[in-house]
Every structure is written in structure tokens, then in C-alpha cells.
Amino acid sequence: MKIEQLEFGRLSDGKEASLWHLSAGDIEVKLTDFGATIVSVICPDTAGIMADVVLGYDTAEEYLNDSIYAGSTIGRVANRIDKGRFTLNGRVYELARNAGDSHLHGGLKGFNKVLWKAREVELENGLSLEMTYLSPDNEEGYPGNLLVRVVFSLKNDNALRIDYFAQTDKKTVVNLTNHSYFNLAGSGDILDHELWLNSEYFLPVNKSLVPIGAELSVKNTPMDFQIQTRIGDRINENYQQLMLAGGYDHNYVISGDTGKFRKAAIVREPKSGRVLEVFTTQPGMQFYSGNFLDGSVKGKSGAVYQKRGGFCLETQHYPDSPNHPDFPTIELYPGRIYREATIFKFGRG
Ligand code: GLA
């Protein structure tokens, strides 16, 4: 892997954000230390034609104003916390309600809106780009100083690997993910993309898009992607869960042992033949079909991000975990290390 650092623009506090170019195999990935964000992934189709397959912006300033979490690292807790409230060690913590009644993606200024420290590191498997951020005690209402480390590595097999680590000095809650929107065609909507998910169960939600509890079988529902199916085939069906979310916006339970790498998804775009495979150690994955995109966001080279112009596969612990003792826990204790990893592998065929 090769790494190059370029200037990306000045932020409102006068600090300078960088753009890091990583290249290996057939692909090039650009990352910025603002929000530990994936800015672009340029990869070939079956005819060798290159395209950028993630949504994002051309300047640091646009990331500062971003409202769709394009490509960023999300924390301290990804997805929704019901009523922005949870109890830990008998104490009630109140967080910002920045999405209706819920706390979403870390709050008003989540990990996607801070400048991380980036540097090249030489690990056993070669060169990587490491980003660290110290989230102070009480930031966005969360307890404990949390030191977060995210390591991005690009391999010759076109796999972008993201390793997440965190440590705290007080008991806290942590759930990190990456919020990249993919469009393997490079433009247009994502309804023709064929999706396979390694999930027999998903979490049904209420009208606030917060899980209502127990896992539900996908069997005989339009939520079932155990056989590769076009995302658009059933998205407008008269099925309550799809109507509540305006499409797919649900946490899928990834089959197999949590903590070990499992294949979570395969996505293929039929015209270009581009393929994305997702592997993760996490227990769940939010499949979001870009339902809230509405053409109001302008991205790279003036692209207009229309409804369903990108999809997200946010590998994560279940949403609203702090309020569901039956979900896999996201509590982190002093002296313990939070560790998760996800691989996005880009191919064609
Ligand atoms: C996640 C959520 C969606 C939406 C997007 C950001 O994917 O599940 O409901 O909030 O982030 O717009």
C-alpha cells in the first residue's frame, strides 16, 4: 500500500484537515482526518472503467456542514438511543435528541464532526493509516474519557480493512461504525443493485426507527436477502416495517459467531459488474437504503444525491443497546479494550 498526504482545507477553528491517498491493487481510497472519513473509493468495473463508488464531498468545509454522515466514523454510539436516555450503574444519562425523540449517531457533534490525529503506521501486515481521537469525559453527555483508534489498511486484494479500538477510564458505552454510502454504478439510484445478506433475523422498529425488542425472522418477508435480490424489487411493498422507514433502515443480525470475521453481505451492480463484499466481527449491520436522501445534498463534482442514491451497510452493535439488556452489551469498562473490525472488499464479476 502507498500513502500520500495532501491538504484538504481549513476548518472553522483554524485547524487544517488533510486528505490521505491510499493505493493498492486496483483501487485508490481517499480519507480525511476530519471525522475519520472515507472520502472516495475508486475502483474498476469489468471493462476496467474506473468510478468513485462512495458518496462524499470535494472540500473539508462541505464535510463540516454535512448532514448525512457521508463516509464518516460514527460514535460514541452509532444509530439511535431512545429518548436520548439510558441508565448505567444506576445513573441516568441524558443525551441530545437530534433525530425527533432519539439521540442519533453520537449527538450534535459526534465523532464525524471532530478532527482526528492521523499518521502512517507500520503494522505486521504493512503500512496503515491510523486515526486517533480522545473523546473527553461528558462529551455529548457520555461518561468517561474514551481514547479511540481507527486503523485503515488497504490490501492488494482490493480489501479496505477498518480496525476499531477504544479504551475508557470510566464505565461507558461504545458502538462504532462507518457510515459510507455506496453506489457501485458511480451515479443514479441503487435500486438495481443485487444484495445478499447473511441474516436470518432483523430488528423490527417503531415509528421513531428504534428497535422494539426481539429479533424477527426475515422468512416470507421483503426483508429477506438470503437469496441475492435487487434492492428495488420489494422496497415499495405494503409491508409495515418498510413503510415505517420509507424503505430499508434496519439492523440485521449477522449469522455466525460474534467477535469472529463472518461474511455479512455481497452486493453486485449488474451493469458495471462491480461487487462489494462486507466482512465483520460485529453482531449486526444496519442496512440503510438512503431513504432520507432527497436531492438537497450536493456532493463531489456537483453530483446531486437523490433519494436512494446510495446505500449503507453499517456494521455495528444493535441500535439502542443501552436500553435493551437482552441485546449484546456495548458497555466498556476501564482496563478492557473495545475491538471490532470490518472489511469492505471491492471486486468485479
Ligand atoms: C442511519 C440511520 C438512518 C439515517 C442515516 C443518516 O443509517 O439508520 O435512519 O439516520 O443514518 O441519515
mmCIF file of C-alpha atoms and ligand atoms in Angstrom:
data_model
loop_
_atom_site.group_PDB
_atom_site.id
_atom_site.type_symbol
_atom_site.label_atom_id
_atom_site.label_comp_id
_atom_site.label_asym_id
_atom_site.label_seq_id
_atom_site.Cartn_x
_atom_site.Cartn_y
_atom_site.Cartn_z
ATOM 1 C CA MET A 1 0.000 0.000 0.000
ATOM 2 C CA LYS A 2 1.167 3.528 -0.789
ATOM 3 C CA ILE A 3 0.170 6.576 1.286
ATOM 4 C CA GLU A 4 0.308 10.254 0.357
ATOM 5 C CA GLN A 5 -0.855 13.241 2.429
ATOM 6 C CA LEU A 6 -2.392 16.365 0.847
ATOM 7 C CA GLU A 7 -4.076 19.492 2.200
ATOM 8 C CA PHE A 8 -7.856 19.335 2.329
ATOM 9 C CA GLY A 9 -8.830 22.719 3.732
ATOM 10 C CA ARG A 10 -9.073 24.816 6.854
ATOM 11 C CA LEU A 11 -11.786 24.187 9.446
ATOM 12 C CA SER A 12 -13.701 26.909 11.313
ATOM 13 C CA ASP A 13 -11.308 26.703 14.298
ATOM 14 C CA GLY A 14 -8.328 27.367 12.019
ATOM 15 C CA LYS A 15 -7.086 23.774 12.062
ATOM 16 C CA GLU A 16 -6.046 22.175 8.797
ATOM 17 C CA ALA A 17 -7.662 18.931 7.611
ATOM 18 C CA SER A 18 -5.698 16.527 5.432
ATOM 19 C CA LEU A 19 -6.645 14.242 2.603
ATOM 20 C CA TRP A 20 -4.822 10.919 2.600
ATOM 21 C CA HIS A 21 -4.490 8.917 -0.608
ATOM 22 C CA LEU A 22 -4.095 5.174 -0.173
ATOM 23 C CA SER A 23 -3.487 2.936 -3.147
ATOM 24 C CA ALA A 24 -3.040 -0.802 -3.526
ATOM 25 C CA GLY A 25 -4.131 -3.444 -6.003
ATOM 26 C CA ASP A 26 -6.576 -1.904 -8.481
ATOM 27 C CA ILE A 27 -8.067 0.670 -6.182
ATOM 28 C CA GLU A 28 -7.491 4.059 -4.661
ATOM 29 C CA VAL A 29 -9.052 5.223 -1.409
ATOM 30 C CA LYS A 30 -9.092 8.781 -0.074
ATOM 31 C CA LEU A 31 -9.625 9.506 3.602
ATOM 32 C CA THR A 32 -9.767 12.667 5.650
ATOM 33 C CA ASP A 33 -8.863 13.060 9.305
ATOM 34 C CA PHE A 34 -11.969 15.224 9.708
ATOM 35 C CA GLY A 35 -14.436 12.670 11.059
ATOM 36 C CA ALA A 36 -12.044 9.780 10.193
ATOM 37 C CA THR A 37 -13.939 9.751 6.928
ATOM 38 C CA ILE A 38 -13.778 7.715 3.723
ATOM 39 C CA VAL A 39 -13.957 10.400 1.016
ATOM 40 C CA SER A 40 -13.685 8.238 -2.076
ATOM 41 C CA VAL A 41 -13.104 4.697 -3.293
ATOM 42 C CA ILE A 42 -12.124 4.487 -6.935
ATOM 43 C CA CYS A 43 -12.327 1.011 -8.427
ATOM 44 C CA PRO A 44 -12.674 -0.638 -11.862
ATOM 45 C CA ASP A 45 -15.693 -2.304 -13.447
ATOM 46 C CA THR A 46 -15.492 -5.470 -15.560
ATOM 47 C CA ALA A 47 -14.301 -3.401 -18.566
ATOM 48 C CA GLY A 48 -11.624 -1.689 -16.447
ATOM 49 C CA ILE A 49 -13.507 1.620 -16.291
ATOM 50 C CA MET A 50 -12.844 3.405 -13.004
ATOM 51 C CA ALA A 51 -15.540 5.080 -10.921
ATOM 52 C CA ASP A 52 -15.861 6.555 -7.462
ATOM 53 C CA VAL A 53 -18.297 4.262 -5.623
ATOM 54 C CA VAL A 54 -18.920 6.236 -2.419
ATOM 55 C CA LEU A 55 -20.821 9.467 -1.758
ATOM 56 C CA GLY A 56 -18.945 12.450 -0.345
ATOM 57 C CA TYR A 57 -17.644 15.962 -0.967
ATOM 58 C CA ASP A 58 -14.712 17.778 -2.559
ATOM 59 C CA THR A 59 -13.776 20.033 0.388
ATOM 60 C CA ALA A 60 -13.294 19.896 4.171
ATOM 61 C CA GLU A 61 -15.779 22.737 4.542
ATOM 62 C CA GLU A 62 -18.544 20.629 2.981
ATOM 63 C CA TYR A 63 -17.792 17.832 5.465
ATOM 64 C CA LEU A 64 -18.133 20.394 8.251
ATOM 65 C CA ASN A 65 -21.671 21.130 7.039
ATOM 66 C CA ASP A 66 -22.589 17.533 6.157
ATOM 67 C CA SER A 67 -25.988 16.317 7.381
ATOM 68 C CA ILE A 68 -25.967 12.758 6.002
ATOM 69 C CA TYR A 69 -22.870 11.360 7.812
ATOM 70 C CA ALA A 70 -21.246 10.644 4.428
ATOM 71 C CA GLY A 71 -18.391 8.163 4.868
ATOM 72 C CA SER A 72 -17.589 9.137 8.448
ATOM 73 C CA THR A 73 -16.698 7.204 11.557
ATOM 74 C CA ILE A 74 -19.725 7.278 13.847
ATOM 75 C CA GLY A 75 -19.528 7.363 17.659
ATOM 76 C CA ARG A 76 -19.559 7.359 20.584
ATOM 77 C CA VAL A 77 -22.701 5.321 19.963
ATOM 78 C CA ALA A 78 -23.871 4.697 16.399
ATOM 79 C CA ASN A 79 -27.568 4.759 15.477
ATOM 80 C CA ARG A 80 -30.413 5.617 17.831
ATOM 81 C CA ILE A 81 -30.771 5.767 21.602
ATOM 82 C CA ASP A 82 -34.443 6.012 22.505
ATOM 83 C CA LYS A 83 -35.423 9.363 24.046
ATOM 84 C CA GLY A 84 -31.688 10.161 24.279
ATOM 85 C CA ARG A 85 -31.591 8.475 27.647
ATOM 86 C CA PHE A 86 -30.010 5.410 29.238
ATOM 87 C CA THR A 87 -29.047 4.102 32.662
ATOM 88 C CA LEU A 88 -25.570 2.909 33.583
ATOM 89 C CA ASN A 89 -24.523 1.898 37.115
ATOM 90 C CA GLY A 90 -27.885 3.146 38.377
ATOM 91 C CA ARG A 91 -27.318 6.639 36.999
ATOM 92 C CA VAL A 92 -29.482 8.136 34.252
ATOM 93 C CA TYR A 93 -27.583 9.800 31.397
ATOM 94 C CA GLU A 94 -29.352 12.390 29.231
ATOM 95 C CA LEU A 95 -28.077 12.897 25.681
ATOM 96 C CA ALA A 96 -29.067 15.273 22.895
ATOM 97 C CA ARG A 97 -32.218 14.342 20.974
ATOM 98 C CA ASN A 98 -31.036 15.190 17.490
ATOM 99 C CA ALA A 99 -33.428 12.979 15.490
ATOM 100 C CA GLY A 100 -37.007 13.511 16.605
ATOM 101 C CA ASP A 101 -37.231 11.954 20.025
ATOM 102 C CA SER A 102 -33.986 9.991 19.651
ATOM 103 C CA HIS A 103 -30.292 10.532 20.059
ATOM 104 C CA LEU A 104 -28.653 9.668 16.704
ATOM 105 C CA HIS A 105 -25.062 8.844 15.691
ATOM 106 C CA GLY A 106 -23.303 10.324 18.728
ATOM 107 C CA GLY A 107 -25.295 13.544 19.078
ATOM 108 C CA LEU A 108 -24.936 17.139 17.954
ATOM 109 C CA LYS A 109 -21.178 16.881 17.454
ATOM 110 C CA GLY A 110 -20.344 13.225 17.033
ATOM 111 C CA PHE A 111 -17.028 11.647 16.052
ATOM 112 C CA ASN A 112 -17.886 12.556 12.438
ATOM 113 C CA LYS A 113 -17.509 16.277 13.253
ATOM 114 C CA VAL A 114 -14.150 16.307 15.014
ATOM 115 C CA LEU A 115 -10.609 16.425 13.700
ATOM 116 C CA TRP A 116 -8.774 13.176 14.387
ATOM 117 C CA LYS A 117 -4.972 12.774 14.596
ATOM 118 C CA ALA A 118 -3.757 10.786 11.613
ATOM 119 C CA ARG A 119 -0.401 9.151 10.968
ATOM 120 C CA GLU A 120 1.088 6.345 8.929
ATOM 121 C CA VAL A 121 1.927 3.273 10.960
ATOM 122 C CA GLU A 122 3.884 0.165 10.067
ATOM 123 C CA LEU A 123 1.991 -2.886 11.340
ATOM 124 C CA GLU A 124 2.739 -6.615 10.850
ATOM 125 C CA ASN A 125 0.872 -6.653 7.542
ATOM 126 C CA GLY A 126 2.424 -3.479 6.144
ATOM 127 C CA LEU A 127 1.585 0.202 6.069
ATOM 128 C CA SER A 128 -1.693 1.519 7.517
ATOM 129 C CA LEU A 129 -3.270 4.864 8.272
ATOM 130 C CA GLU A 130 -4.078 5.282 11.952
ATOM 131 C CA MET A 131 -6.519 7.874 13.260
ATOM 132 C CA THR A 132 -6.957 8.600 16.957
ATOM 133 C CA TYR A 133 -9.361 10.754 18.910
ATOM 134 C CA LEU A 134 -9.672 11.392 22.640
ATOM 135 C CA SER A 135 -13.329 11.933 23.450
ATOM 136 C CA PRO A 136 -13.398 13.789 26.792
ATOM 137 C CA ASP A 137 -15.491 12.727 29.776
ATOM 138 C CA ASN A 138 -19.052 14.007 29.412
ATOM 139 C CA GLU A 139 -18.669 14.809 25.696
ATOM 140 C CA GLU A 140 -22.198 14.775 24.276
ATOM 141 C CA GLY A 141 -23.263 13.532 27.714
ATOM 142 C CA TYR A 142 -21.328 10.235 27.692
ATOM 143 C CA PRO A 143 -19.287 9.214 30.769
ATOM 144 C CA GLY A 144 -15.532 8.585 30.697
ATOM 145 C CA ASN A 145 -12.541 9.790 28.717
ATOM 146 C CA LEU A 146 -12.579 7.499 25.706
ATOM 147 C CA LEU A 147 -9.460 7.009 23.588
ATOM 148 C CA VAL A 148 -10.489 5.797 20.138
ATOM 149 C CA ARG A 149 -8.176 4.400 17.469
ATOM 150 C CA VAL A 150 -9.322 3.537 13.957
ATOM 151 C CA VAL A 151 -6.828 1.910 11.572
ATOM 152 C CA PHE A 152 -7.443 1.853 7.821
ATOM 153 C CA SER A 153 -5.480 -0.660 5.734
ATOM 154 C CA LEU A 154 -5.735 -1.290 2.037
ATOM 155 C CA LYS A 155 -4.625 -4.687 0.747
ATOM 156 C CA ASN A 156 -3.532 -5.847 -2.706
ATOM 157 C CA ASP A 157 -6.734 -7.909 -2.957
ATOM 158 C CA ASN A 158 -8.714 -4.611 -3.015
ATOM 159 C CA ALA A 159 -9.867 -5.023 0.573
ATOM 160 C CA LEU A 160 -10.206 -1.936 2.745
ATOM 161 C CA ARG A 161 -9.936 -3.074 6.336
ATOM 162 C CA ILE A 162 -11.042 -0.905 9.245
ATOM 163 C CA ASP A 163 -9.919 -1.853 12.767
ATOM 164 C CA TYR A 164 -11.574 -0.125 15.715
ATOM 165 C CA PHE A 165 -10.106 0.099 19.230
ATOM 166 C CA ALA A 166 -11.244 2.039 22.299
ATOM 167 C CA GLN A 167 -10.317 2.354 25.971
ATOM 168 C CA THR A 168 -12.029 4.236 28.771
ATOM 169 C CA ASP A 169 -11.214 5.435 32.299
ATOM 170 C CA LYS A 170 -14.842 5.121 33.498
ATOM 171 C CA LYS A 171 -17.539 2.620 32.646
ATOM 172 C CA THR A 172 -19.202 3.819 29.425
ATOM 173 C CA VAL A 173 -20.991 2.677 26.267
ATOM 174 C CA VAL A 174 -19.353 2.404 22.810
ATOM 175 C CA ASN A 175 -20.659 1.381 19.384
ATOM 176 C CA LEU A 176 -18.525 2.477 16.427
ATOM 177 C CA THR A 177 -19.272 2.160 12.741
ATOM 178 C CA ASN A 178 -18.501 3.681 9.363
ATOM 179 C CA HIS A 179 -21.305 5.442 7.504
ATOM 180 C CA SER A 180 -20.182 5.109 3.875
ATOM 181 C CA TYR A 181 -22.872 5.338 1.231
ATOM 182 C CA PHE A 182 -22.031 3.048 -1.677
ATOM 183 C CA ASN A 183 -23.204 3.265 -5.252
ATOM 184 C CA LEU A 184 -21.328 0.702 -7.327
ATOM 185 C CA ALA A 185 -22.604 2.245 -10.574
ATOM 186 C CA GLY A 186 -20.990 5.541 -9.552
ATOM 187 C CA SER A 187 -24.239 7.512 -10.044
ATOM 188 C CA GLY A 188 -28.016 7.157 -10.272
ATOM 189 C CA ASP A 189 -30.036 5.225 -7.704
ATOM 190 C CA ILE A 190 -29.117 1.917 -6.093
ATOM 191 C CA LEU A 191 -32.368 0.041 -6.739
ATOM 192 C CA ASP A 192 -30.815 -2.301 -9.343
ATOM 193 C CA HIS A 193 -28.014 -3.406 -7.008
ATOM 194 C CA GLU A 194 -28.382 -7.070 -6.082
ATOM 195 C CA LEU A 195 -27.973 -7.715 -2.375
ATOM 196 C CA TRP A 196 -27.216 -10.829 -0.377
ATOM 197 C CA LEU A 197 -27.239 -10.695 3.417
ATOM 198 C CA ASN A 198 -26.031 -13.356 5.809
ATOM 199 C CA SER A 199 -29.006 -12.781 8.106
ATOM 200 C CA GLU A 200 -31.969 -14.842 9.168
ATOM 201 C CA TYR A 201 -33.204 -12.189 11.576
ATOM 202 C CA PHE A 202 -33.637 -8.427 11.727
ATOM 203 C CA LEU A 203 -34.810 -5.988 14.380
ATOM 204 C CA PRO A 204 -38.270 -4.527 13.759
ATOM 205 C CA VAL A 205 -38.595 -0.829 14.663
ATOM 206 C CA ASN A 206 -41.251 1.609 15.872
ATOM 207 C CA LYS A 207 -42.132 4.859 14.115
ATOM 208 C CA SER A 208 -39.035 6.518 15.621
ATOM 209 C CA LEU A 209 -36.973 3.762 13.906
ATOM 210 C CA VAL A 210 -35.896 2.418 17.307
ATOM 211 C CA PRO A 211 -35.914 -1.401 17.687
ATOM 212 C CA ILE A 212 -38.986 -2.582 19.545
ATOM 213 C CA GLY A 213 -37.280 -5.629 21.001
ATOM 214 C CA ALA A 214 -36.957 -9.209 19.923
ATOM 215 C CA GLU A 215 -35.372 -10.317 16.670
ATOM 216 C CA LEU A 216 -37.819 -11.271 13.918
ATOM 217 C CA SER A 217 -37.297 -13.887 11.231
ATOM 218 C CA VAL A 218 -36.924 -12.473 7.712
ATOM 219 C CA LYS A 219 -38.671 -15.542 6.314
ATOM 220 C CA ASN A 220 -41.558 -14.785 3.943
ATOM 221 C CA THR A 221 -40.984 -11.033 4.254
ATOM 222 C CA PRO A 222 -39.451 -8.436 1.898
ATOM 223 C CA MET A 223 -36.629 -8.148 4.477
ATOM 224 C CA ASP A 224 -35.205 -11.497 3.341
ATOM 225 C CA PHE A 225 -31.954 -11.172 1.344
ATOM 226 C CA GLN A 226 -30.685 -14.689 1.957
ATOM 227 C CA ILE A 227 -31.112 -15.150 -1.774
ATOM 228 C CA GLN A 228 -29.469 -12.359 -3.774
ATOM 229 C CA THR A 229 -32.272 -9.933 -4.717
ATOM 230 C CA ARG A 230 -32.472 -6.466 -6.306
ATOM 231 C CA ILE A 231 -32.778 -3.842 -3.558
ATOM 232 C CA GLY A 232 -35.650 -2.260 -5.506
ATOM 233 C CA ASP A 233 -37.665 -5.445 -6.035
ATOM 234 C CA ARG A 234 -39.729 -5.250 -2.856
ATOM 235 C CA ILE A 235 -38.793 -1.865 -1.363
ATOM 236 C CA ASN A 236 -42.212 -0.312 -2.013
ATOM 237 C CA GLU A 237 -44.239 -3.286 -0.813
ATOM 238 C CA ASN A 238 -47.098 -2.783 1.557
ATOM 239 C CA TYR A 239 -45.121 -4.200 4.487
ATOM 240 C CA GLN A 240 -45.343 -2.270 7.736
ATOM 241 C CA GLN A 241 -41.601 -2.262 8.522
ATOM 242 C CA LEU A 242 -40.754 -0.883 5.066
ATOM 243 C CA MET A 243 -43.482 1.725 5.255
ATOM 244 C CA LEU A 244 -42.363 2.927 8.713
ATOM 245 C CA ALA A 245 -38.820 3.535 7.477
ATOM 246 C CA GLY A 246 -39.659 4.582 3.910
ATOM 247 C CA GLY A 247 -37.534 1.653 2.702
ATOM 248 C CA TYR A 248 -34.819 -0.383 4.363
ATOM 249 C CA ASP A 249 -33.355 1.159 7.519
ATOM 250 C CA HIS A 250 -32.991 -1.839 9.794
ATOM 251 C CA ASN A 251 -30.424 -3.671 11.827
ATOM 252 C CA TYR A 252 -29.767 -7.161 10.508
ATOM 253 C CA VAL A 253 -28.442 -9.814 12.857
ATOM 254 C CA ILE A 254 -25.373 -11.333 11.190
ATOM 255 C CA SER A 255 -25.399 -15.124 11.404
ATOM 256 C CA GLY A 256 -22.422 -16.899 12.964
ATOM 257 C CA ASP A 257 -20.176 -16.179 15.924
ATOM 258 C CA THR A 258 -19.922 -12.548 17.007
ATOM 259 C CA GLY A 259 -16.322 -11.456 17.517
ATOM 260 C CA LYS A 260 -15.090 -13.567 14.582
ATOM 261 C CA PHE A 261 -14.952 -12.379 10.977
ATOM 262 C CA ARG A 262 -18.035 -13.501 9.047
ATOM 263 C CA LYS A 263 -19.195 -12.541 5.600
ATOM 264 C CA ALA A 264 -22.107 -10.158 6.212
ATOM 265 C CA ALA A 265 -23.078 -9.005 2.714
ATOM 266 C CA ILE A 266 -22.415 -9.241 -1.004
ATOM 267 C CA VAL A 267 -23.640 -6.509 -3.320
ATOM 268 C CA ARG A 268 -23.391 -6.622 -7.112
ATOM 269 C CA GLU A 269 -24.255 -3.885 -9.565
ATOM 270 C CA PRO A 270 -25.346 -5.674 -12.772
ATOM 271 C CA LYS A 271 -24.349 -3.073 -15.418
ATOM 272 C CA SER A 272 -20.804 -2.436 -14.227
ATOM 273 C CA GLY A 273 -20.292 -5.857 -12.662
ATOM 274 C CA ARG A 274 -18.740 -4.169 -9.613
ATOM 275 C CA VAL A 275 -19.054 -6.235 -6.444
ATOM 276 C CA LEU A 276 -18.724 -5.260 -2.789
ATOM 277 C CA GLU A 277 -18.262 -7.865 -0.078
ATOM 278 C CA VAL A 278 -18.532 -6.970 3.607
ATOM 279 C CA PHE A 279 -16.912 -8.981 6.417
ATOM 280 C CA THR A 280 -17.127 -8.072 10.077
ATOM 281 C CA THR A 281 -16.659 -9.140 13.684
ATOM 282 C CA GLN A 282 -19.719 -7.115 14.752
ATOM 283 C CA PRO A 283 -23.029 -8.752 15.708
ATOM 284 C CA GLY A 284 -25.214 -6.555 13.477
ATOM 285 C CA MET A 285 -25.393 -4.383 10.400
ATOM 286 C CA GLN A 286 -27.741 -1.516 9.601
ATOM 287 C CA PHE A 287 -28.867 -1.808 6.004
ATOM 288 C CA TYR A 288 -29.998 1.702 5.063
ATOM 289 C CA SER A 289 -31.262 2.272 1.511
ATOM 290 C CA GLY A 290 -30.707 6.049 1.501
ATOM 291 C CA ASN A 291 -34.384 6.842 2.034
ATOM 292 C CA PHE A 292 -33.723 10.256 3.568
ATOM 293 C CA LEU A 293 -31.608 11.471 0.647
ATOM 294 C CA ASP A 294 -33.848 13.895 -1.207
ATOM 295 C CA GLY A 295 -31.755 15.785 -3.733
ATOM 296 C CA SER A 296 -30.953 18.605 -1.310
ATOM 297 C CA VAL A 297 -27.361 17.485 -0.764
ATOM 298 C CA LYS A 298 -24.785 18.290 -3.432
ATOM 299 C CA GLY A 299 -21.685 16.134 -3.410
ATOM 300 C CA LYS A 300 -18.487 15.573 -5.350
ATOM 301 C CA SER A 301 -18.211 17.402 -8.691
ATOM 302 C CA GLY A 302 -21.705 18.850 -8.220
ATOM 303 C CA ALA A 303 -23.436 15.436 -8.053
ATOM 304 C CA VAL A 304 -26.945 15.672 -6.598
ATOM 305 C CA TYR A 305 -27.681 12.911 -4.110
ATOM 306 C CA GLN A 306 -31.202 11.784 -4.939
ATOM 307 C CA LYS A 307 -33.430 9.559 -2.848
ATOM 308 C CA ARG A 308 -31.797 6.096 -2.728
ATOM 309 C CA GLY A 309 -28.694 7.422 -4.451
ATOM 310 C CA GLY A 310 -26.546 5.323 -2.101
ATOM 311 C CA PHE A 311 -26.897 2.519 0.411
ATOM 312 C CA CYS A 312 -25.112 1.999 3.731
ATOM 313 C CA LEU A 313 -24.018 -1.233 5.364
ATOM 314 C CA GLU A 314 -23.191 -0.005 8.865
ATOM 315 C CA THR A 315 -21.607 -2.884 10.743
ATOM 316 C CA GLN A 316 -22.385 -2.298 14.394
ATOM 317 C CA HIS A 317 -23.866 -3.479 17.653
ATOM 318 C CA TYR A 318 -27.652 -3.301 17.780
ATOM 319 C CA PRO A 319 -29.242 0.164 17.915
ATOM 320 C CA ASP A 320 -30.477 1.345 21.331
ATOM 321 C CA SER A 321 -28.445 -1.387 23.064
ATOM 322 C CA PRO A 322 -28.124 0.544 26.361
ATOM 323 C CA ASN A 323 -31.909 0.247 26.774
ATOM 324 C CA HIS A 324 -32.085 -3.468 25.865
ATOM 325 C CA PRO A 325 -30.332 -5.654 28.442
ATOM 326 C CA ASP A 326 -31.113 -8.670 26.207
ATOM 327 C CA PHE A 327 -29.024 -7.261 23.294
ATOM 328 C CA PRO A 328 -25.255 -7.965 23.135
ATOM 329 C CA THR A 329 -23.767 -5.396 25.513
ATOM 330 C CA ILE A 330 -21.950 -2.245 24.369
ATOM 331 C CA GLU A 331 -20.662 -1.415 27.849
ATOM 332 C CA LEU A 332 -16.926 -0.836 28.137
ATOM 333 C CA TYR A 333 -15.011 -0.973 31.414
ATOM 334 C CA PRO A 334 -11.673 0.613 32.394
ATOM 335 C CA GLY A 335 -8.863 -1.850 31.747
ATOM 336 C CA ARG A 336 -10.729 -3.543 28.869
ATOM 337 C CA ILE A 337 -10.171 -2.919 25.151
ATOM 338 C CA TYR A 338 -13.046 -2.472 22.714
ATOM 339 C CA ARG A 339 -12.081 -4.175 19.455
ATOM 340 C CA GLU A 340 -14.047 -4.659 16.253
ATOM 341 C CA ALA A 341 -13.112 -4.862 12.591
ATOM 342 C CA THR A 342 -14.817 -4.604 9.201
ATOM 343 C CA ILE A 343 -13.565 -5.302 5.689
ATOM 344 C CA PHE A 344 -15.042 -3.767 2.542
ATOM 345 C CA LYS A 345 -13.690 -5.753 -0.398
ATOM 346 C CA PHE A 346 -14.141 -4.404 -3.922
ATOM 347 C CA GLY A 347 -14.240 -6.780 -6.864
ATOM 348 C CA ARG A 348 -15.954 -7.359 -10.177
ATOM 349 C CA GLY A 349 -17.630 -10.222 -11.920
HETATM 350 C C1 GLA B 1 -28.523 5.726 9.615
HETATM 351 C C2 GLA B 1 -29.891 5.672 10.163
HETATM 352 C C3 GLA B 1 -30.820 6.354 9.216
HETATM 353 C C4 GLA B 1 -30.371 7.774 8.976
HETATM 354 C C5 GLA B 1 -28.975 7.779 8.463
HETATM 355 C C6 GLA B 1 -28.429 9.163 8.315
HETATM 356 O O1 GLA B 1 -28.359 4.885 8.569
HETATM 357 O O2 GLA B 1 -30.319 4.365 10.425
HETATM 358 O O3 GLA B 1 -32.113 6.326 9.735
HETATM 359 O O4 GLA B 1 -30.413 8.484 10.176
HETATM 360 O O5 GLA B 1 -28.141 7.058 9.309
HETATM 361 O O6 GLA B 1 -29.227 9.993 7.572
#
